[in-house]
Amino acid sequence: MNSFFKRIWNPIRNFLGLRRHTSYERSYLNTANIRMSLYMSFIIITVEIWMIIRGMVENVIPTMNNAGNTTSFMELFFMNTSQYWLFLFAAASMLTLAINFLVEKSAKFKEKWHTKKMIVPLVFSIILIIFSFSFFNELKYFKAWDLRYNRVSNLGVIFLYLFAFLLGLSIVIHIWYNNKYGKKHIAFSILTLILFSAMCLAFGVKVGYTDFFSRFYSGTGLPKEVKGEVSVGGLPLYEIKSIICFLTMVTYVGALLIWKPYISILMLTFVFGIFGALLNGDPANRVFADGDKINYITFYISLTIIAVSIYQQRISEAKKSENLEYRAKYDTLTPLHNYGYYVGKVGDLLKTIPDKMDDYCYIFINIQNFKTYNDQMGFEEGTKFLINFAKKIKELFGKLSAREADDHFVAFDKREGLEEKINELNQLIISDAHGLYLNLKVGIVKPISVDEDINTSVDRARYAALTIKNIYSSIIAEYDDRMHDIYKKKQYVVNHLDEAIEKNYIKVYYQPVVWSSDRKLCGCEALARWIDPKYGFLSPGDFIPVLEEVKLIHKLDAAIFELVCKDLRNSLDAGKPVVPVSLNFSRLDFELMDAVKVFEDLIEKYQIPKDYVHVEITESALNSNLELLQSCMDKLSKDGFSIWLDDFGSGYSSLNVLKDFHFDVLKIDMKFLTNFEKKPVSKVILDAIIKLSEKIGMLTLTEGVETQAQADFLSEIGCGRLQGYLFGKPLPIETLEEDIKNGKYIVSDEII
Ligand code: C2E
Ligand code: CA
Ligand code: CA
C-alpha cells in the first residue's frame, strides 16, 4: 500500500516541485531567473523609451505649441508618461543589477570586476525610490472611489508605486548587504524579482481592466462618471489599448519567475483568478462573453504549463551540471575531493601563505596491505572500509584532503599536531581491520615555493611513505635530504633511461654459472649495469625497482636482450668459445610489451641457436595475471626455449607454483645459504628441495655460492649448477673472455 501510494505520489511531487532544492539547484534556478530578468528588463527599457517618446509626440509637442498654456515644461515632460518613467528606472536598476550578478558569477571576468560597479544599479534604484514619490502627483488624476471601475484603476496605481518604491528599497538593501558581507544573498534576488513582477502585475491588471471596459463603454457612449475624467482631447484615453496589456504582463511575470511549479501555479491562478473575477463580477459582465472566457482560461493553462515545463527543464539541466561539477570536484568512491581538485586548491592556498609555508606540509597516506583486506573481506566490505576511512580523513584534515587512487590519500595541513591526527587515523585502522594486519604509512613533505609543482611534492611525500614500507613500527616518515638525494636519483633514472640505452650507458655483465660436478663453465647470467656519466656505476637495485614502478622495465629488458644477442653473435662469428646466457624477464615485460615476440624476433635477427639463451622468470612473477604468463611460457617452451624459475623459495607460493607451471631449471634462492654454517637446518631444506626437483623432473641451480663448503655440500646433495661469487662476480664480456682465455674458466662441452 505504502509503495503504491509512493508510486502515485512521487511523480506528482516531482511535477509540483514539492521537494527541497539542493543549494546547487537553488542557485542554478536563481541564476536562470536573473538571466531572464536581464533580457526582460532590456525589453521593458526599449518599450518604455518608445512609449515615452510617443507620449511626448502626442501630448507635449501639441500642448507646447498651444499658445497661452500655463503648464510648466516639467509637468508636460512627465505628463501621462510618469508610469513609463517608473518602469524605465525599475528596469534599468534590474538590468544593471543582473549584469553585475552574472558577470560576478562568471569566473572569466570576476577578477576584473570591482564592487564599485554596484554604483550603477545603486544610482538607478535611488532614482527609482525618489521617482516613486511622484505618486503624489498622480493623485491628481485619481477618480472618484464609488465605482468599482475607478477603484481598480486607483488601486492599480497605488500598488504600482508602492511596489516600485519597495523594489528600489530592496535593491539598495541588496547592494548594502553585498558590500558589507562580500556576498549576495539569494533571498534579496528573489525579493527583487518578486517586487518587479508585482509592479508588472499591478500595471497589467490596472491597464487591462480599465481598458477592457473603456473599450466597451466607448462604443456605446461612456457612462457619465467616467467620461469627463479619462478623456484627453476628446478621445477616451485607454481606447487604443486592450486586455493584451494584462496578458503581456502576466506572460512576462510567468517567464520571469520560474520558481517551484506549485508557486508558479498558485501565483498565476491567483492573478488570473482575481482578474477574471473582476471582469466577470462587473455589473457589465455580459461583456465577458463565453468565447472570451474560454480563451482566457486556455491562456491561463498554457502559460502555467509553460512555466512548469521551463522549471522542469531547468531542474534537469541543473542536475546534469551539478553532476558534472560534482565529478570535477569529488572522488567517485568516497566523500573526499578528487586528486585534481586537491592539486588546484593547494596551489591556490600556497599563494596566500608565502610566509607561513613552513608551518604546512603535504601528507601522503597509504593503507598498507589493503589488498589482503579486500581479498579476505570482499570488495564491498573493502569499499565500506575506504569510505569510512575517507570520512575520518575529511574530519581530521578538512577540505584540503583527497583520495589519490585506490587506498592512497593525500592532504595538506599544518605540520603542528599532525602526529595526533595520524594516530587517530591509525586507531581507526586498527579498530576497523577485523583482526587483519593493516598498516598505516604516512609520508610528509614541506612546501618549498609558492609556485612549486604540487605533483612533485605529493610524489616526494609518497616516496617518504615508501621508505618505511618494511619498518613495521614506523607510521610517519618525513622527507629529508637523504631521501631527496635518492628521490632525485630515481627521477634521474626515469628521465634518462632512453638516453642511457641510446648512448650505451646500459651494459650487460655476465656472471659465470658452473657445473657442480667439475666446476666447468656451463653458462652465465646476463645482469644489467648502468654506467652513468653523472652518477657513475649503478646497480640493478638502483634502477630495476624504479623502472618497474613506473612501468618502463620492458624498455630496459628489450635493450638487454639485444645486447646479449649481439655479444653472442659476435662471439659465434669470431669462433670464440660460447656458453648459454640466461636472461632476466620481469613479470611486467609480458604485460607491457609482447615480450615473447620481441625476444624471438631478436633471436631470429641475430640467428642465435635456441640452446644458447635461457629465460629466467622470478617466482614473484607468479603472483598476478597468471593466464597471460602461462600462455607466454607455453609459447616459449613450445618454441624450444629453456625456462628457469628464478629466486625459488624467496616468496611464499613456491610449492604451488611447481604444481601449476613447468620449469626446466629451478634456481634456488641465495637466502637458503645465509648462515649456512650456523644453521644446520638449511642443509636439510636444501637437500629436500633438490630431491623434490629431481622427482618432478626439474634441474637445479643454487645461487649465491660464496664458500667452498657451500659448494661442496651442494655438489654432494646433487645440485646440478652453481652460481656465486666463489666462481665469479658479474663481469663485462671482455673480462669474461679474457678469463676463459687465460684458463680461469674452462668451458664445458656440455651446456644443457
Ligand atoms: P637475480 O636475477 O637474482 O640476480 C642475481 C643477483 O645476485 C645479482 O645481483 C648478482 O650480482 C647477485 N649475486 C650473484 N652471486 C652472488 C653471491 O655469491 N653473493 C651475493 N651476495 N650476491 C650474488 P644484481 O646484478 O645486483 O641483480 C639484482 C637483481 O636485479 C637480479 O637478481 C635481477 O632480479 C635483477 N636484474 C638484473 N639485471 C636485470 C635485467 O636485465 N632485467 C631484469 N628484469 N632484471 C634484472
Ligand atoms: Ca636472475
Ligand atoms: Ca636469482
Tab-separated table of C-alpha atoms and ligand atoms in Angstrom, residues 525-527 582-585 616-618 646-647 667 703 723, ligand 2:
chain	number	residue	atom	x	y	z
A	525	GLU	CA	73.558	-14.889	-16.290
A	526	ALA	CA	73.118	-11.543	-18.002
A	527	LEU	CA	72.808	-8.784	-15.425
A	582	SER	CA	70.208	-16.684	-19.094
A	583	LEU	CA	68.090	-13.570	-19.402
A	584	ASN	CA	66.018	-11.978	-16.666
A	585	PHE	CA	62.397	-11.378	-17.634
A	616	GLU	CA	64.571	-16.555	-16.198
A	617	ILE	CA	61.270	-15.769	-14.608
A	618	THR	CA	61.219	-14.882	-10.931
A	646	ASP	CA	64.439	-17.603	-10.555
A	647	ASP	CA	64.663	-16.963	-6.803
A	667	LYS	CA	67.219	-21.531	-9.374
A	703	GLU	CA	72.603	-19.020	-6.402
A	723	GLN	CA	76.468	-19.648	-9.300
B	2	CA	CA	68.100	-13.919	-12.312
